[in-house]
Structures are given as C-alpha cells and as structure tokens.
Coordinates of C-alpha atoms in Angstrom, one line a residue:
X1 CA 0.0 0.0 0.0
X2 CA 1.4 3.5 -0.7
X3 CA 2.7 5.4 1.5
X4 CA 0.8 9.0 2.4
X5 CA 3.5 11.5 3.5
X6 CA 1.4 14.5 3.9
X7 CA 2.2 16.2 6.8
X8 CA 0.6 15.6 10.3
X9 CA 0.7 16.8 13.9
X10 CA 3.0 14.4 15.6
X11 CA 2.7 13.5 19.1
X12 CA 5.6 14.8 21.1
X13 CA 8.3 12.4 22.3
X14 CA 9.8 12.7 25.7
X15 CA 13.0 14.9 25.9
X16 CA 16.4 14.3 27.2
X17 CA 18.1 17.6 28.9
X18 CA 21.8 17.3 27.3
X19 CA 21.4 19.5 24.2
X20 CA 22.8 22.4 26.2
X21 CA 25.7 20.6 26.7
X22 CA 26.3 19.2 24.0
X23 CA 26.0 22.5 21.8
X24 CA 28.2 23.9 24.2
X25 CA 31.0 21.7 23.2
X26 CA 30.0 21.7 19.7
X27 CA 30.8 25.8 19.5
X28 CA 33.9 25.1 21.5
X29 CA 34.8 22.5 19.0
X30 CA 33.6 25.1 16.4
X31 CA 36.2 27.7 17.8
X32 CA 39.0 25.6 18.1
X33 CA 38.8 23.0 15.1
X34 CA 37.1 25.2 12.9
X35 CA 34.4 21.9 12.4
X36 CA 30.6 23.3 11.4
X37 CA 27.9 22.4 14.4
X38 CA 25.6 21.5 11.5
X39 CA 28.2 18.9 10.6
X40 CA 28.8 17.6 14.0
X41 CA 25.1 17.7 14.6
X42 CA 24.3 15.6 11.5
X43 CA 27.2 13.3 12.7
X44 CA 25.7 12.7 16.2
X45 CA 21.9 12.3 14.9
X46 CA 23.2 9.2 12.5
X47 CA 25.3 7.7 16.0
X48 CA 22.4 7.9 17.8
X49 CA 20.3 6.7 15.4
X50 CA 23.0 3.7 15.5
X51 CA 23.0 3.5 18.7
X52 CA 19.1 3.3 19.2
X53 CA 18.7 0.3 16.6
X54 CA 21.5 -1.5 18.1
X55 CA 20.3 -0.7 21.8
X56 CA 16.7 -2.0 21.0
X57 CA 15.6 -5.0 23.7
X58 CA 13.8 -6.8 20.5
X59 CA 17.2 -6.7 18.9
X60 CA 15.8 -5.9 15.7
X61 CA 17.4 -4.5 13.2
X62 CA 15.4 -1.3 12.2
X63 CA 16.3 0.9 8.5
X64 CA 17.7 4.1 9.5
X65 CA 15.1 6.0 7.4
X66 CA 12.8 4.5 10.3
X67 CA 14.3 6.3 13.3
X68 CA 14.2 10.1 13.4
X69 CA 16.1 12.3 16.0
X70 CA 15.7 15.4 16.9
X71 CA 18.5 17.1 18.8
X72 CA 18.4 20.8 19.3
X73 CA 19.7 23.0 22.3
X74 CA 16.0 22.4 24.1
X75 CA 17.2 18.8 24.5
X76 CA 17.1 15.3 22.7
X77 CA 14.0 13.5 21.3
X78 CA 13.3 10.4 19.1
X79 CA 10.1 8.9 17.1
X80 CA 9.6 5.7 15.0
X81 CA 8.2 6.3 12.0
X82 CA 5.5 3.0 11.5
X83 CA 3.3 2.8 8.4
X84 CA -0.7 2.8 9.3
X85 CA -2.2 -0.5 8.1
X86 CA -5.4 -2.5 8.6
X87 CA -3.4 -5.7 9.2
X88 CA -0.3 -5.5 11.1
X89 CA 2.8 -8.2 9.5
X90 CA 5.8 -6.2 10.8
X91 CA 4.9 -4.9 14.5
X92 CA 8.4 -3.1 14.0
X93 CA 7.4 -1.2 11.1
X94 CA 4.1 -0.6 11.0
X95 CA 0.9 0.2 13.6
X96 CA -2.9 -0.7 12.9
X97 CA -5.5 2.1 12.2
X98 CA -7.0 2.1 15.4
X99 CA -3.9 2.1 17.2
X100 CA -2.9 5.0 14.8
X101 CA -6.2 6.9 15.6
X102 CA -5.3 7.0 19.1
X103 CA -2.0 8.7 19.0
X104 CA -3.3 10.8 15.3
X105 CA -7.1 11.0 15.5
X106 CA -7.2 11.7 11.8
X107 CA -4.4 8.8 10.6
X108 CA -5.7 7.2 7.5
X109 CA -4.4 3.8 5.9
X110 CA -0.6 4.4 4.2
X111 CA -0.1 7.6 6.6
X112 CA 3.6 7.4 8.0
X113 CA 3.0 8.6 11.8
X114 CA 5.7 9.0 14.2
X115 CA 5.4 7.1 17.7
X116 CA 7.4 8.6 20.5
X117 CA 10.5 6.6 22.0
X118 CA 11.0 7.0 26.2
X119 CA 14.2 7.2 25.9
X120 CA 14.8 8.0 29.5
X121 CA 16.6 4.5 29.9
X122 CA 18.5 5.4 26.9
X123 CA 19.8 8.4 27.7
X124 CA 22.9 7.4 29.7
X125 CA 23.8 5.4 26.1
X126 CA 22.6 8.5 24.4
X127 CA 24.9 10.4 26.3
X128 CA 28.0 8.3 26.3
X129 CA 27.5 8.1 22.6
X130 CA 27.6 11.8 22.0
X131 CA 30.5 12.1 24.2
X132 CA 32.6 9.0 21.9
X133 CA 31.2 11.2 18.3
X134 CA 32.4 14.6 19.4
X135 CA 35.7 13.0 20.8
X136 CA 36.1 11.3 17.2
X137 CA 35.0 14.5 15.6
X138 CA 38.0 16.6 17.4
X139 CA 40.4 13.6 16.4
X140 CA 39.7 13.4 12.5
X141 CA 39.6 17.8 12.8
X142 CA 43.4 17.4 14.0
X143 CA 44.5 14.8 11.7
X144 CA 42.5 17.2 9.1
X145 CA 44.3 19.8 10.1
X146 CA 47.5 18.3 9.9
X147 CA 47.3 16.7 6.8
X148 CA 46.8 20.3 5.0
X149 CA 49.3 21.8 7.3
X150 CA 52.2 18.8 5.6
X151 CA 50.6 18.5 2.2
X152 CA 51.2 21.8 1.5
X153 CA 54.9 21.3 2.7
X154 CA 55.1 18.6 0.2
X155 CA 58.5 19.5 -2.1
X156 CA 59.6 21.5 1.0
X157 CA 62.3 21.3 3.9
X158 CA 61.3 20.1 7.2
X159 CA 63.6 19.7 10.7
X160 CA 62.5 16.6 12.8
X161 CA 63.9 14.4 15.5
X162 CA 64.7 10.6 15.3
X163 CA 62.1 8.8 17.3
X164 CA 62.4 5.4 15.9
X165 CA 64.8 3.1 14.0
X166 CA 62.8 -0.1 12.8
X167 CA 65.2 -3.3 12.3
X168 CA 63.9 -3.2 9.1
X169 CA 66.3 0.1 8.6
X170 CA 63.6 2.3 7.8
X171 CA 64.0 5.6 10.4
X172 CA 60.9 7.0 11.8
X173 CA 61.3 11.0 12.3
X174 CA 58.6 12.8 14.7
X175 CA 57.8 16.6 12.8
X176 CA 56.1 19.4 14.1
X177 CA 54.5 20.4 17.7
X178 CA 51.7 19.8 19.9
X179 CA 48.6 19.4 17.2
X180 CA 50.7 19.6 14.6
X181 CA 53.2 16.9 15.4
X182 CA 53.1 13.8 12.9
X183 CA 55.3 11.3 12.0
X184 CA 57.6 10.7 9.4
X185 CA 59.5 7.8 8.0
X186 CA 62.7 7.9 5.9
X187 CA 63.0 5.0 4.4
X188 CA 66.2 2.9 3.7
X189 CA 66.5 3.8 0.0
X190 CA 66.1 7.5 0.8
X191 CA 68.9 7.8 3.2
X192 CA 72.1 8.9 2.6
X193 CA 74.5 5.8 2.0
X194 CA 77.2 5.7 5.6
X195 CA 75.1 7.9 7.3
X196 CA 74.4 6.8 10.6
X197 CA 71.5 8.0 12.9
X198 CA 70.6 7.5 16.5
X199 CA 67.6 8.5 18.5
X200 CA 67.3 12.2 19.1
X201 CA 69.0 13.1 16.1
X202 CA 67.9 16.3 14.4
X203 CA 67.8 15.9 10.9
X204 CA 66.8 18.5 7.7
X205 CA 64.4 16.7 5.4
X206 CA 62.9 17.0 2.2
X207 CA 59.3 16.1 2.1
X208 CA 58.3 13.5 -0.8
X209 CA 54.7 13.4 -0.3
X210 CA 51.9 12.8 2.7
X211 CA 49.6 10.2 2.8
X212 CA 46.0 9.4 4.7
X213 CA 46.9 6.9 7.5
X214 CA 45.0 5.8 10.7
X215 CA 46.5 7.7 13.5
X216 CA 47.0 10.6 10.9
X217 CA 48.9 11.6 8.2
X218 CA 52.1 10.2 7.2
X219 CA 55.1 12.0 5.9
X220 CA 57.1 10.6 2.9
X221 CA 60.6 12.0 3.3
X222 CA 64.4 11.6 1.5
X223 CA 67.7 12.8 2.3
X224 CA 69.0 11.6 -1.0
X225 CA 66.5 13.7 -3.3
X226 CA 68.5 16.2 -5.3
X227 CA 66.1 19.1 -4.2
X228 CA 67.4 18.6 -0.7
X229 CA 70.4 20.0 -1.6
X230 CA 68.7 23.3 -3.4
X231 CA 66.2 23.6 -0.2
X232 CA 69.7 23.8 1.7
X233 CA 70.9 26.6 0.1
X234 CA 67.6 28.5 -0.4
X235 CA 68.3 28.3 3.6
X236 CA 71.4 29.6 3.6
X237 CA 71.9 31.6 0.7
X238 CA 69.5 35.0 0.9
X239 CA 70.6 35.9 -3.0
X240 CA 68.9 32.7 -3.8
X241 CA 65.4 33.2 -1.7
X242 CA 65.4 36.7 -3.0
X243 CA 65.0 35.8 -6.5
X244 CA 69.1 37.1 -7.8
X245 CA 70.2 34.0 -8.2
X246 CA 68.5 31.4 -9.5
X247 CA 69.2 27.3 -9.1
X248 CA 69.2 25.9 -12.9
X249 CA 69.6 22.2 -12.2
X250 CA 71.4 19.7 -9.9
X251 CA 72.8 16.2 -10.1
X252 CA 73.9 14.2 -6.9
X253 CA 75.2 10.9 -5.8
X254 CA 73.8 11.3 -2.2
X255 CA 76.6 10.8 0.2
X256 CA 79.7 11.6 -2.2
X257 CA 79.3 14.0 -4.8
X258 CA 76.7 16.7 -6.0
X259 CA 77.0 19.3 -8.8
X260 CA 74.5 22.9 -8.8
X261 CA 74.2 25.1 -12.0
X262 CA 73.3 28.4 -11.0
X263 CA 72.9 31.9 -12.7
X264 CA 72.8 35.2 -11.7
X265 CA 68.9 37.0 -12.2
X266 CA 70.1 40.4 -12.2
X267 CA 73.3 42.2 -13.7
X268 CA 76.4 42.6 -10.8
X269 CA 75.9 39.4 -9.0
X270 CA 78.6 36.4 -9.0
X271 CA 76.1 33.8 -8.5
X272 CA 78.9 31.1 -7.3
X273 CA 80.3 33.3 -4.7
X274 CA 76.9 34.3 -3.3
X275 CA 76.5 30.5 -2.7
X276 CA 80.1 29.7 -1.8
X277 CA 79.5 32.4 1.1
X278 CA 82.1 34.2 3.0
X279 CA 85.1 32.2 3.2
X280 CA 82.9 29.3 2.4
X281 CA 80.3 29.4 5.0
X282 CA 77.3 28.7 3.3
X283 CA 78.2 25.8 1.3
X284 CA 80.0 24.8 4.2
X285 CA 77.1 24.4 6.3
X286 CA 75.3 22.5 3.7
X287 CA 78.2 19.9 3.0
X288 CA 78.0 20.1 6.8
X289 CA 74.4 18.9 6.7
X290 CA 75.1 16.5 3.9
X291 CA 77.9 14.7 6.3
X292 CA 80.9 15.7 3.9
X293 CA 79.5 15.3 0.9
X294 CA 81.6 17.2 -1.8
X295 CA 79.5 20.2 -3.6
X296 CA 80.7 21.4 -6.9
X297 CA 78.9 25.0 -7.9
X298 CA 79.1 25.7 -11.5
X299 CA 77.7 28.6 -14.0
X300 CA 74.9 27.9 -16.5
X301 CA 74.9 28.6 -19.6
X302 CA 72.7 28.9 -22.5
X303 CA 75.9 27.8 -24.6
X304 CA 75.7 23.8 -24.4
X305 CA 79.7 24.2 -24.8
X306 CA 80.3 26.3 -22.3
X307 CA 78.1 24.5 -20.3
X308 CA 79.5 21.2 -20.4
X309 CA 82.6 22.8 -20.3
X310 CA 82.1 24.5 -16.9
X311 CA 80.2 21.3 -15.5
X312 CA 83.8 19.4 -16.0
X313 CA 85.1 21.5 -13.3
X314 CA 87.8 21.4 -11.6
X315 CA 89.1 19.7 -14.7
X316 CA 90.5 22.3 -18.0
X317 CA 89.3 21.9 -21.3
X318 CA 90.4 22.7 -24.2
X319 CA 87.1 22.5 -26.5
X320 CA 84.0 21.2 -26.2
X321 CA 82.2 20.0 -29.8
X322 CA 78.5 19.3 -30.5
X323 CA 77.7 15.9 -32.4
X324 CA 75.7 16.9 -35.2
X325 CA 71.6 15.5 -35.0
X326 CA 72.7 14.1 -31.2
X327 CA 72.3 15.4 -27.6
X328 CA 75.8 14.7 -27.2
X329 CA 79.7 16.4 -27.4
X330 CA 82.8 15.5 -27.8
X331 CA 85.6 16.7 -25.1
X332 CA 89.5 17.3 -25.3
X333 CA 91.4 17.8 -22.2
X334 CA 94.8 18.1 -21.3
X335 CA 96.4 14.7 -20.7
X336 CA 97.1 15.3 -17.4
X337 CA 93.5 16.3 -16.8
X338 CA 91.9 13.4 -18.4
X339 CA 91.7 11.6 -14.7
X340 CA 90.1 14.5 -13.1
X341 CA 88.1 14.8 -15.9
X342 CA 86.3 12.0 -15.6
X343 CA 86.8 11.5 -12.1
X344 CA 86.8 8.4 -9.7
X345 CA 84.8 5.5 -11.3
X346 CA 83.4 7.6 -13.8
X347 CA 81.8 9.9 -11.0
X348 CA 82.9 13.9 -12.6
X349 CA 82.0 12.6 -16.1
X350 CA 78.7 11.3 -15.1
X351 CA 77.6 13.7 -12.9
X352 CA 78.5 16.4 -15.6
X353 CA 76.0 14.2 -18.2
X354 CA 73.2 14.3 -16.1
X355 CA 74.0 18.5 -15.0
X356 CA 74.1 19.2 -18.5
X357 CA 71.5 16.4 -20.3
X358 CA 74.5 15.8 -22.8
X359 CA 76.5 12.7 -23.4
X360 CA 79.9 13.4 -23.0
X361 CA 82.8 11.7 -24.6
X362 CA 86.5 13.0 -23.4
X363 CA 89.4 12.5 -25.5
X364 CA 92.7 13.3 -23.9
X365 CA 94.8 15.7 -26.2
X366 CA 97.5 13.9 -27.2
X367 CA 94.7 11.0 -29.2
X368 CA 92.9 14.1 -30.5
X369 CA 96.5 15.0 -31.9
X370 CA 97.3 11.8 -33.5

C-alpha cells in the first residue's frame, strides 16, 4: 500500500536535557577545530540513530530511514516512523489504524506517523554516545588539520627528531609540535649511503609526499632527493630566496658527490660566490648537513659548450664540440687532466652528463692530436 506522507501533527516524544551541553562543546569545538555544528550535529543524529537500533531490547534490526532524531539546544528527542495499516505483518514497522487513531485522531491507511520513543533509559547510552562522536569529531579535525598543514609542505624542507629506528632500517622522524606533530618515515632507500643515525638526532628533510593513515597523516621523506640540496641553500643563501640568483639544475650521488648550476637574475651578482658564502660558510654548512658530501657550484649557460665545459670543473678543457643531430659532445682535455676529468669511477663525467643532459665523450689531447 502506498505510503501518504502529507504532513501531520505528531505526538511529542519525551525529551532528554543534554542539548545544552552538548551544543556547548559543539561551538567550542567550532572555535577551536574550525568543524561546522551542523556537521557535528548531523554526525551525532546518525550515531544515535546507530546507537538506538542497536540498543533495542527486541534486537531488531530497524532501517535508519525509520528512526528520526531530533537534537536541538532544548534537548534530545526520538520517534519511529510505522506505516498505518489495517493488518499489522511487521509490529516493527508498522501500527494498525485504530492504534494510529489513538496517537493521530485523523491517521488514515498508508499515513507514515511517528510514535514517540521513552528514551529515559537510553539516555545514559545516548549520552556516552555523543561524548565518543564529538571525541572522534575533534580527532579526525586534527589529523585534518595536519594533513593540510604537511601537504602543503610537500616538495619542502622540514627539521625533525629521530624517534624510531625499525630493524627493518627504515627511520621514523617525529615533525612538528603539539597538534601539529606527525610522524615521518625515511626510508632505507632515501637515506644517505654511511650515514648513521641514532635516536634524538635532528635531521633537515625533504618532504616527498603525505599520505591518509590511521592515526594521521604520514610523511614521505628523502635525504638523498636532489632538491634537498637546493632547499639547503635556499636556507642559507639569501641571494637565492630573494629571487638574484636562481638554481638551474642539480645532479647528486647522495653521500659523495653533488653538482649545482646556477645563474645570476640580475646584472652585478657572481652567482657562485653568493652560494660559496664568505670564506665558504654557506656551502659549508650544507656539505655540513650532507655529512661531507663534496658540492661542486658551476655557472649555467645557454651555450651547451660552455656549459659542459664549466660542468667538468675542476678539470681544464680545451674545446667542447656538438655531435651533429645528437644530444651529445665530444671533449678534449689536457692529458694530465683526463683523470680529473672523468673523475673516480666515472663519477665527474657522469655527474657532468646528467647536470648538463649531454653525453659526454672525453678524448685526452694527445689521441685528439694523433
């Protein structure tokens, strides 16, 4: 039989007096979180409205769409909504007419009717329940919170302590203060090969990414990311922060061996030396960071030649060649530069390709001459 839902007088339910209260800590919540009362007050009506169904001494299991709630600052009230029928099938769900007529004089057959719940003995669970929502409410606000706060840092350099060292090797790293305190993990892979770490270390981090977990967000972080090394000296070089000089690109070997192109932004300023520091103080303090690891600070160049030719450094060249249709040059060196020039195992020359994007073949003079 259809359903009528035109709307009725409804008999009033008995009240429960903690609405004041509990608006009370909703606004507080509101101040502090920043979390909607509406929300919190949607939030609470659907845990009731859980807690009711599960509460119920028939243990029957009642649709949601069947128990209304009605929680204001006045107090706390509940109704069943039961279908008028002439036979009754579902006791749960539905009410016969003359029943109907007694609580709604002018119920008809299909009317939906609301009948008033005591919930005097349910008020202590109605209570406790309210208490356990707003408590989860302020818990998922602070993990909301500091999920933006650390998302927005993603790419970015972040200080934290070494809490934890899992045998697995992978370091956990506690970041931030009071609410905003998280945790993140370094894993093996992104730290820096030799480096050592004990608990209570303070460590500079570059932050990968932040991810959802159960007791809050998770930061992703790496030590061995080239862009820890320009975060570094955007720290400690103000030219750089200010816009003067400017950061082109950066290849590393975490651990041994980094090389930065940089350029100057603005006519008069020797963008190495403004990184170098006075008497080395800035690139010493991020070597210093970087547990010895060697820095090599070169000038960009819109000339590939004298671009490769500058990312060789310390070795001399004598000429740098394009290989026509190819990403890729041919070097000549001194002979007795040919070692530094491509460096321990390969390291200067390889670094040097992957500063510059070019393949680099070096040729020691004397060949070249023959």
């Amino acid at each position: 039989m259809a359903r009528n839902t035109r709307a009725k007088k409804q008999p009033e339910a008995p009240k429960v007096d903690i609405g004041a209260e509990i608006f009370a800590s909703l606004r507080d919540l509101e101040k502090i979180k920043g979390i909607p009362v509406e929300y919190m007050v949607e939030r609470l009506k659907q845990a009731l409205t859980n807690a009711y169904r599960k509460d119920r001494e028939d243990h029957r299991d009642i649709p949601a769409e069947n128990v209304v709630v009605d929680l204001s600052e006045k107090g706390l009230s509940m109704h069943l909504v039961k279908t008028v029928v002439e036979e009754v099938e579902d006791d749960t769900l539905e009410i016969h007419i003359d029943a109907a007529r007694n609580l709604q004089p002018d119920a008809q057959l299909g009317d939906c009717i609301s009948i008033p719940v005591d919930i005097q003995k349910f008020g202590r669970i109605a209570a406790q329940t309210a208490k356990q929502v707003v408590i989860q409410g302020i818990r998922e606000a602070e993990r909301g919170v500091v999920y933006e706060s650390y998302s927005n840092k993603s790419q970015e350099l972040i200080t934290g302590t070494v809490a934890r060292i899992d045998p697995s090797g992978d370091i956990f790293v506690r970041v931030g203060q009071g609410n905003e305190a998280s945790d993140a993990v370094l894993r093996t892979g992104e730290q820096i090969p030799g480096e050592e770490y004990r608990e209570g270390d303070v460590i500079k981090l570059y932050v990968l990414e932040v991810s959802r977990a159960t007791r809050g967000p998770m930061v992703h972080v790496s030590r061995t990311h080239p862009n820890l090394v320009r975060r570094l000296f955007e720290l400690e070089t103000p030219e750089i922060a200010e816009g003067q000089v400017e950061i082109r690109n950066i290849a590393r070997e975490a651990g041994s061996r980094s090389k930065m192109a940089v350029r100057a932004a603005m006519e008069g300023i020797d963008p190495v030396g403004a990184c170098v520091g006075p008497r080395g103080g800035r690139v010493g303090a991020v070597v210093e960071e970087l547990g010895g690891e060697k820095i090599d600070i070169v000038i960009w160049s819109e000339d590939p030649c004298e671009y490769v030719k500058a990312a060789l450094s310390p070795a001399d060249v004598i000429s740098v060649t394009l290989v026509p249709g190819q990403k890729a040059c041919r070097v000549v060196v001194p002979d007795d530069q040919l070692s530094l020039a491509i460096g321990k195992e390969g390291q200067n020359a390889r670094l040097s390709a992957r500063l510059t994007g070019y393949k680099i073949d070096i040729k020691p003079a004397s060949q070249v001459d023959e």
